[in-house]
Amino acid sequence: MLADPDLRETVTERIADDKGAMLVAVEIFSEQSATVSGAVAILGGTVTGGVDGEIVQALVPAQRVDDLALLDGVGFLRSPQVVGRPPTQPRARAEIGPGFGVTVGQNVEITNAMAWQAAGIDGSVKVGIVDYFDLGLWKPEEAGPVPDSAHRFCLDSAAEGLCLASNNNGVNDGDGFEHGVAVAEVVRDMAPAAELFIASAATVSDLKAAIDWFAQNGVSIITRSLGAAYDGPGDGTGPLAAVVDYAASRGITWFNSAGNDALDGYVRVVVSADLSASGGYVDFDNGPEVDTLLRLSGRCVLFDGVRWSDWDKPPGQRTDYVIEAFEPTSNPDLTHGETYNPPASELASLGASDASQSGGAPPLEGADEYLCVDNAYGFAGGISYIRIKRKASTSLVGGLDIIELALGSGFVELGRSQVASSAAKPVVDSRNPQLIAVGAVDPANGSGSPQAIAPYSSQGPTNDGRIKPDVSAPSCLINTLYNPGCFNGTSAASPTAAGMAALLLDAGIAQPGPALAATVRHFTFDRNAANGAVSAPDGPDNKYGVGQIRLPSPPASTPTTSPPVGSTYQALTPVRILDTRQTSPTGPVQLIGKLAPAGIIDLPIAGAGVVPAGATAVAVNITSTDAAVASYIQVVPHLRSPLGSSSTINIAAAATVKPNFAIVPIGAEGKITIYSVAGGNIIVDVLGYFAPSPSTVAAGRFVAIDPVRTLDTRTTNLVPPGWVPHVPTGESVIVPAAASVPTVGVSALVLNVTSTDAQTPGFLRAQPTGTAPPTSTVNYVVGSASSNSVIVPLGADGTVSVFTSSASHVVVDVTGYITGAAAPVSATGLFVPVATGRAYDSRNQPPGILASGAIRTIQIVGFAAPAVPPGAAAISINLTAADEAAPGFLTAYPAGGALPPTSTLNFVASEPIANGAMLKLSAGGALDVFAFQPTHVIVDVNGYFTG
């Protein structure tokens, strides 16, 4: 027997009317999409859509539906369920706040989007909207051109009349089809130049088709201000969550309203095994009294459903509940409030919802069902009641059930309700980092209350304990579709955040996808702190998420990271300026703490301590520890290079220690930005900095040489643990200047230092001879070679040394030197920072991966971005190996020259790894890269040295 009563009724009627061959629309829950699709065809049906691993949508002859339900791999069949609905406005006060023009929302000023627009950043990107639209209400002067057929998508597999032309009557009659037009106005207010693509979709399969349409049109930002009935356990799994994951896989960042269910729209009840005292009915009172009726105030109620905590159990172990609905036959006595329990003689049945959980239905009843009453009592013209009964044929397995009930329509009140976990609904509860659920700050300016989150704005946690919403944004906005009054609800907050993302994408602050989502989360402020709420802890919470969105000062229209003249290097005694480890005794910045994955730090550099204001770049050693996931870390000039466009450190496994040398241009506000996709702790040691200089100068220039090896202890003995240079016993090793390095006029050497054949984990430290700075250069483990670049000032005797904390071989290659005061005056070797960017990636550029022993020429000079002009003598890069076939190394050197007996990067198999390097270019502005074993090669450029 079919478990879904609606589908069962449809099939039974068709067969009874001798219409068994008539096709019936069904949704088939199955993890075996391909197998089920084949079975549909065999049974004479047609697949019309689906979400891989979750649902197959099909048209099947009525007489074959029962056969389909009995097939292996078919979990549950139901009639297609609508996954969005034309929303109603939540109950909230109206506020008309400040702004410019007649219909520009206050959000433009509150989020600082006004300043970005004034700076010429207007969001000239493609933005998608999933909603309901009456195009007759579309005002081109408020939302841009009316979307033509190339900018519209509509699919209605549930036959809801969603795509009918009659929806475009140009009358705001409250049917909800004005809602998408209001959303479009909000996006346009925030991003005036955005190109809008609009879509309406009925079922989950239709929504997936809309995602494909968006992606095919190059849309990388979508906003959806719609709710959906329950389709999963509230932990970020289920068919709609799978569609979010699919959208993310296609490069889309998805903004969604967090929901308006915190105000009388959600209730959770813990149900014990023994319901004998209540006749098998759920007791909503959870106290000494028994109250089996739950009151609903409103003439028509739309349910998101009643679900309970049996999603991880097979059908035979799921508790089976039935939902009974009633209306009063006389004026109910409401003086008793929530505890009022009218006698059966005063109630009339409105029917029941009774899917068969033992027959395969999920632990869910009443999803997307309407309940309408004829009585004229109570708020908004109606009163009804529901009861939830555990069937006598089933018993509770596991001790307790947690039952949740949520409503899907406004102007309805539950007799008892709660706020916490009201946001644990489909889409909103997604675990995908590219889904941003947006809560509402109402009034828009956050004034008038110490807690400015809207009383209706849904709150977490999700049922697996995660914080929701992700961010919050202004709501109750001036809008032509809701005038007088305002456009409120989380419906207005979501397009506000999407419009902010459009500005960030247009300004080149982040790449589409995870980096854009992380950047939106980053540009927030703590609303609790702003309200002076001493009782609420700072940081993420289930009211505001990580905070309320607000853009920083806009980046300059013309980046200033490439000065008209170059910069010279100023060496420092290495100093630690950041250490997020709680146990670390060093570093002035100790309040950031361990980063979650996709965490961002804007680190003040110039003018904040050891590096003076006006410096153009900083030489740092950056170390990742305690990474949460395998991924990468990117370090770029603040607001000058897109997050997600390059990498600085690659993390092959969680909890590893990975350092890397980098020259990082200093960006806006004297900051550099660290984007840690891997999460974990970050350590930053400053080795020196670059400062603007005259066009010709003696000291501080970088002179690149053909790489040369100056130390390799593998020809002697292992360096002993705790080895210290220059001890009289003869165990010291001095790294001498290479033959091509002069004996005078040199202040520092640029080295690539490698540890190999280590006996135990430890570190190497390259240092001026006679000193012992509290930093490290290379962190190594047993069984693999590890390398890192470093700029090391010469010691008093004109040499540099290497310290090792445990037994290891040490290999040192010299790639150039920094000039001193005694060097000739020259214009060569001045550093010019550029916006960090990717110059080469063999993973997507022919001829692809480098073979064993192959030499690949990589042209650096002549590309538009990163901009390295002809005549550059050397380059500052981050070199990465990926998808390595076996342990080996890369050697980078001037193109066309002889292959030197050196290495630039050492790698192991199948672990991406990077190393910063300062390398000499050929006369034509190119590098050759030699691969000892097959590997992909990636080159990111952050600056060049003048020739």
mmCIF file of C-alpha atoms in Angstrom, residues 25-177:
data_model
loop_
_atom_site.group_PDB
_atom_site.id
_atom_site.type_symbol
_atom_site.label_atom_id
_atom_site.label_comp_id
_atom_site.label_asym_id
_atom_site.label_seq_id
_atom_site.Cartn_x
_atom_site.Cartn_y
_atom_site.Cartn_z
ATOM 1 C CA ALA A 25 3.004 12.769 -11.166
ATOM 2 C CA VAL A 26 5.150 11.216 -8.453
ATOM 3 C CA GLU A 27 8.291 11.967 -6.474
ATOM 4 C CA ILE A 28 10.345 8.858 -5.745
ATOM 5 C CA PHE A 29 12.736 8.996 -2.790
ATOM 6 C CA SER A 30 15.778 6.897 -3.596
ATOM 7 C CA GLU A 31 19.552 6.939 -3.324
ATOM 8 C CA GLN A 32 19.712 4.938 -6.574
ATOM 9 C CA SER A 33 18.587 7.549 -9.076
ATOM 10 C CA ALA A 34 19.857 5.776 -12.196
ATOM 11 C CA THR A 35 18.260 2.428 -11.250
ATOM 12 C CA VAL A 36 14.925 4.023 -10.424
ATOM 13 C CA SER A 37 14.950 6.063 -13.634
ATOM 14 C CA GLY A 38 15.388 2.866 -15.609
ATOM 15 C CA ALA A 39 12.507 1.220 -13.757
ATOM 16 C CA VAL A 40 10.229 4.167 -14.522
ATOM 17 C CA ALA A 41 10.883 3.703 -18.233
ATOM 18 C CA ILE A 42 10.177 -0.045 -18.050
ATOM 19 C CA LEU A 43 6.860 0.650 -16.332
ATOM 20 C CA GLY A 44 5.835 3.006 -19.132
ATOM 21 C CA GLY A 45 6.618 6.232 -17.330
ATOM 22 C CA THR A 46 8.782 9.277 -18.035
ATOM 23 C CA VAL A 47 11.361 10.894 -15.806
ATOM 24 C CA THR A 48 10.718 14.664 -15.625
ATOM 25 C CA GLY A 49 13.447 15.728 -13.233
ATOM 26 C CA GLY A 50 15.233 14.828 -10.061
ATOM 27 C CA VAL A 51 17.970 15.421 -7.544
ATOM 28 C CA ASP A 52 20.685 12.770 -7.743
ATOM 29 C CA GLY A 53 20.744 10.499 -4.722
ATOM 30 C CA GLU A 54 17.574 12.000 -3.279
ATOM 31 C CA ILE A 55 14.523 12.189 -5.566
ATOM 32 C CA VAL A 56 13.421 11.100 -9.021
ATOM 33 C CA GLN A 57 10.440 13.049 -10.359
ATOM 34 C CA ALA A 58 8.361 11.171 -12.904
ATOM 35 C CA LEU A 59 5.037 10.649 -14.664
ATOM 36 C CA VAL A 60 3.906 7.046 -14.168
ATOM 37 C CA PRO A 61 0.709 5.224 -15.295
ATOM 38 C CA ALA A 62 -1.632 5.058 -12.304
ATOM 39 C CA GLN A 63 -1.944 1.284 -12.620
ATOM 40 C CA ARG A 64 1.842 0.847 -12.296
ATOM 41 C CA VAL A 65 2.470 3.119 -9.295
ATOM 42 C CA ASP A 66 1.999 0.263 -6.806
ATOM 43 C CA ASP A 67 4.462 -1.848 -8.817
ATOM 44 C CA LEU A 68 6.964 0.981 -8.657
ATOM 45 C CA ALA A 69 6.587 1.254 -4.876
ATOM 46 C CA LEU A 70 7.556 -2.404 -4.447
ATOM 47 C CA LEU A 71 10.857 -2.181 -6.350
ATOM 48 C CA ASP A 72 14.185 -2.471 -4.579
ATOM 49 C CA GLY A 73 15.797 0.910 -4.036
ATOM 50 C CA VAL A 74 12.488 2.792 -3.860
ATOM 51 C CA GLY A 75 12.148 4.279 -0.407
ATOM 52 C CA PHE A 76 8.961 6.335 -0.532
ATOM 53 C CA LEU A 77 6.564 7.691 -3.152
ATOM 54 C CA ARG A 78 4.549 10.874 -2.793
ATOM 55 C CA SER A 79 2.689 13.392 -4.902
ATOM 56 C CA PRO A 80 5.042 16.231 -5.949
ATOM 57 C CA GLN A 81 5.456 18.692 -3.090
ATOM 58 C CA VAL A 82 5.765 22.416 -3.628
ATOM 59 C CA VAL A 83 9.041 23.677 -2.141
ATOM 60 C CA GLY A 84 8.206 27.374 -2.080
ATOM 61 C CA ARG A 85 5.098 29.439 -1.770
ATOM 62 C CA PRO A 86 4.090 33.047 -2.361
ATOM 63 C CA PRO A 87 4.867 34.453 1.094
ATOM 64 C CA THR A 88 2.849 36.769 3.242
ATOM 65 C CA GLN A 89 4.377 39.647 5.148
ATOM 66 C CA PRO A 90 5.139 38.910 8.818
ATOM 67 C CA ARG A 91 3.414 40.885 11.520
ATOM 68 C CA ALA A 92 5.802 43.703 12.368
ATOM 69 C CA ARG A 93 5.782 47.415 12.862
ATOM 70 C CA ALA A 94 6.400 49.600 9.823
ATOM 71 C CA GLU A 95 9.285 52.013 9.819
ATOM 72 C CA ILE A 96 10.261 54.521 7.212
ATOM 73 C CA GLY A 97 13.859 55.461 7.859
ATOM 74 C CA PRO A 98 16.540 57.598 6.279
ATOM 75 C CA GLY A 99 17.735 57.133 2.733
ATOM 76 C CA PHE A 100 18.108 59.017 -0.470
ATOM 77 C CA GLY A 101 15.459 59.318 -3.157
ATOM 78 C CA VAL A 102 11.881 58.230 -2.767
ATOM 79 C CA THR A 103 12.189 54.435 -2.815
ATOM 80 C CA VAL A 104 15.796 53.605 -1.958
ATOM 81 C CA GLY A 105 15.891 51.408 1.126
ATOM 82 C CA GLN A 106 17.690 52.350 4.311
ATOM 83 C CA ASN A 107 19.858 49.251 3.880
ATOM 84 C CA VAL A 108 21.963 51.072 1.279
ATOM 85 C CA GLU A 109 23.251 53.529 3.859
ATOM 86 C CA ILE A 110 23.268 51.168 6.842
ATOM 87 C CA THR A 111 25.431 48.570 5.069
ATOM 88 C CA ASN A 112 27.766 51.272 3.672
ATOM 89 C CA ALA A 113 26.784 50.280 0.136
ATOM 90 C CA MET A 114 26.147 53.975 -0.519
ATOM 91 C CA ALA A 115 29.872 54.719 -0.122
ATOM 92 C CA TRP A 116 30.791 51.882 -2.482
ATOM 93 C CA GLN A 117 28.365 53.148 -5.098
ATOM 94 C CA ALA A 118 29.817 56.646 -4.731
ATOM 95 C CA ALA A 119 33.264 55.136 -5.337
ATOM 96 C CA GLY A 120 32.057 53.722 -8.661
ATOM 97 C CA ILE A 121 31.409 50.157 -7.480
ATOM 98 C CA ASP A 122 27.844 49.425 -8.556
ATOM 99 C CA GLY A 123 27.540 45.627 -8.583
ATOM 100 C CA SER A 124 27.823 45.069 -12.315
ATOM 101 C CA VAL A 125 27.444 41.278 -12.072
ATOM 102 C CA LYS A 126 24.692 38.726 -12.665
ATOM 103 C CA VAL A 127 22.315 38.049 -9.767
ATOM 104 C CA GLY A 128 19.558 35.438 -9.726
ATOM 105 C CA ILE A 129 16.273 35.617 -7.795
ATOM 106 C CA VAL A 130 14.082 32.604 -6.974
ATOM 107 C CA ASP A 131 10.598 33.816 -6.078
ATOM 108 C CA TYR A 132 7.110 34.573 -7.399
ATOM 109 C CA PHE A 133 6.694 37.486 -9.793
ATOM 110 C CA ASP A 134 3.881 39.627 -11.088
ATOM 111 C CA LEU A 135 5.730 41.372 -13.903
ATOM 112 C CA GLY A 136 2.808 43.737 -14.297
ATOM 113 C CA LEU A 137 4.016 45.355 -11.074
ATOM 114 C CA TRP A 138 7.622 45.647 -12.231
ATOM 115 C CA LYS A 139 8.774 49.278 -12.361
ATOM 116 C CA PRO A 140 11.823 49.744 -14.628
ATOM 117 C CA GLU A 141 12.685 52.973 -12.830
ATOM 118 C CA GLU A 142 13.009 50.990 -9.573
ATOM 119 C CA ALA A 143 14.260 47.550 -10.624
ATOM 120 C CA GLY A 144 15.717 48.020 -14.105
ATOM 121 C CA PRO A 145 14.391 46.556 -17.344
ATOM 122 C CA VAL A 146 11.501 44.109 -17.130
ATOM 123 C CA PRO A 147 13.144 40.673 -17.519
ATOM 124 C CA ASP A 148 12.737 39.373 -21.038
ATOM 125 C CA SER A 149 12.477 35.693 -21.977
ATOM 126 C CA ALA A 150 16.259 35.327 -21.789
ATOM 127 C CA HIS A 151 16.167 36.492 -18.169
ATOM 128 C CA ARG A 152 13.103 34.500 -17.010
ATOM 129 C CA PHE A 153 12.673 30.859 -16.019
ATOM 130 C CA CYS A 154 9.516 29.119 -14.822
ATOM 131 C CA LEU A 155 8.885 25.402 -14.292
ATOM 132 C CA ASP A 156 5.777 24.010 -12.579
ATOM 133 C CA SER A 157 5.773 20.216 -12.419
ATOM 134 C CA ALA A 158 3.204 20.312 -9.610
ATOM 135 C CA ALA A 159 0.622 22.055 -11.847
ATOM 136 C CA GLU A 160 0.140 24.860 -9.327
ATOM 137 C CA GLY A 161 -0.547 27.493 -11.968
ATOM 138 C CA LEU A 162 2.781 29.082 -11.190
ATOM 139 C CA CYS A 163 3.630 30.019 -14.766
ATOM 140 C CA LEU A 164 0.219 31.327 -15.848
ATOM 141 C CA ALA A 165 0.098 34.684 -17.596
ATOM 142 C CA SER A 166 -2.787 35.631 -15.295
ATOM 143 C CA ASN A 167 -0.237 36.106 -12.513
ATOM 144 C CA ASN A 168 0.908 39.245 -14.340
ATOM 145 C CA ASN A 169 -2.190 41.381 -13.730
ATOM 146 C CA GLY A 170 -0.276 44.366 -12.397
ATOM 147 C CA VAL A 171 -2.390 44.528 -9.235
ATOM 148 C CA ASN A 172 -0.934 44.123 -5.762
ATOM 149 C CA ASP A 173 -3.807 42.058 -4.369
ATOM 150 C CA GLY A 174 -1.715 40.307 -1.727
ATOM 151 C CA ASP A 175 -1.513 36.995 -3.562
ATOM 152 C CA GLY A 176 2.243 36.943 -2.971
ATOM 153 C CA PHE A 177 3.271 37.395 -6.597
#
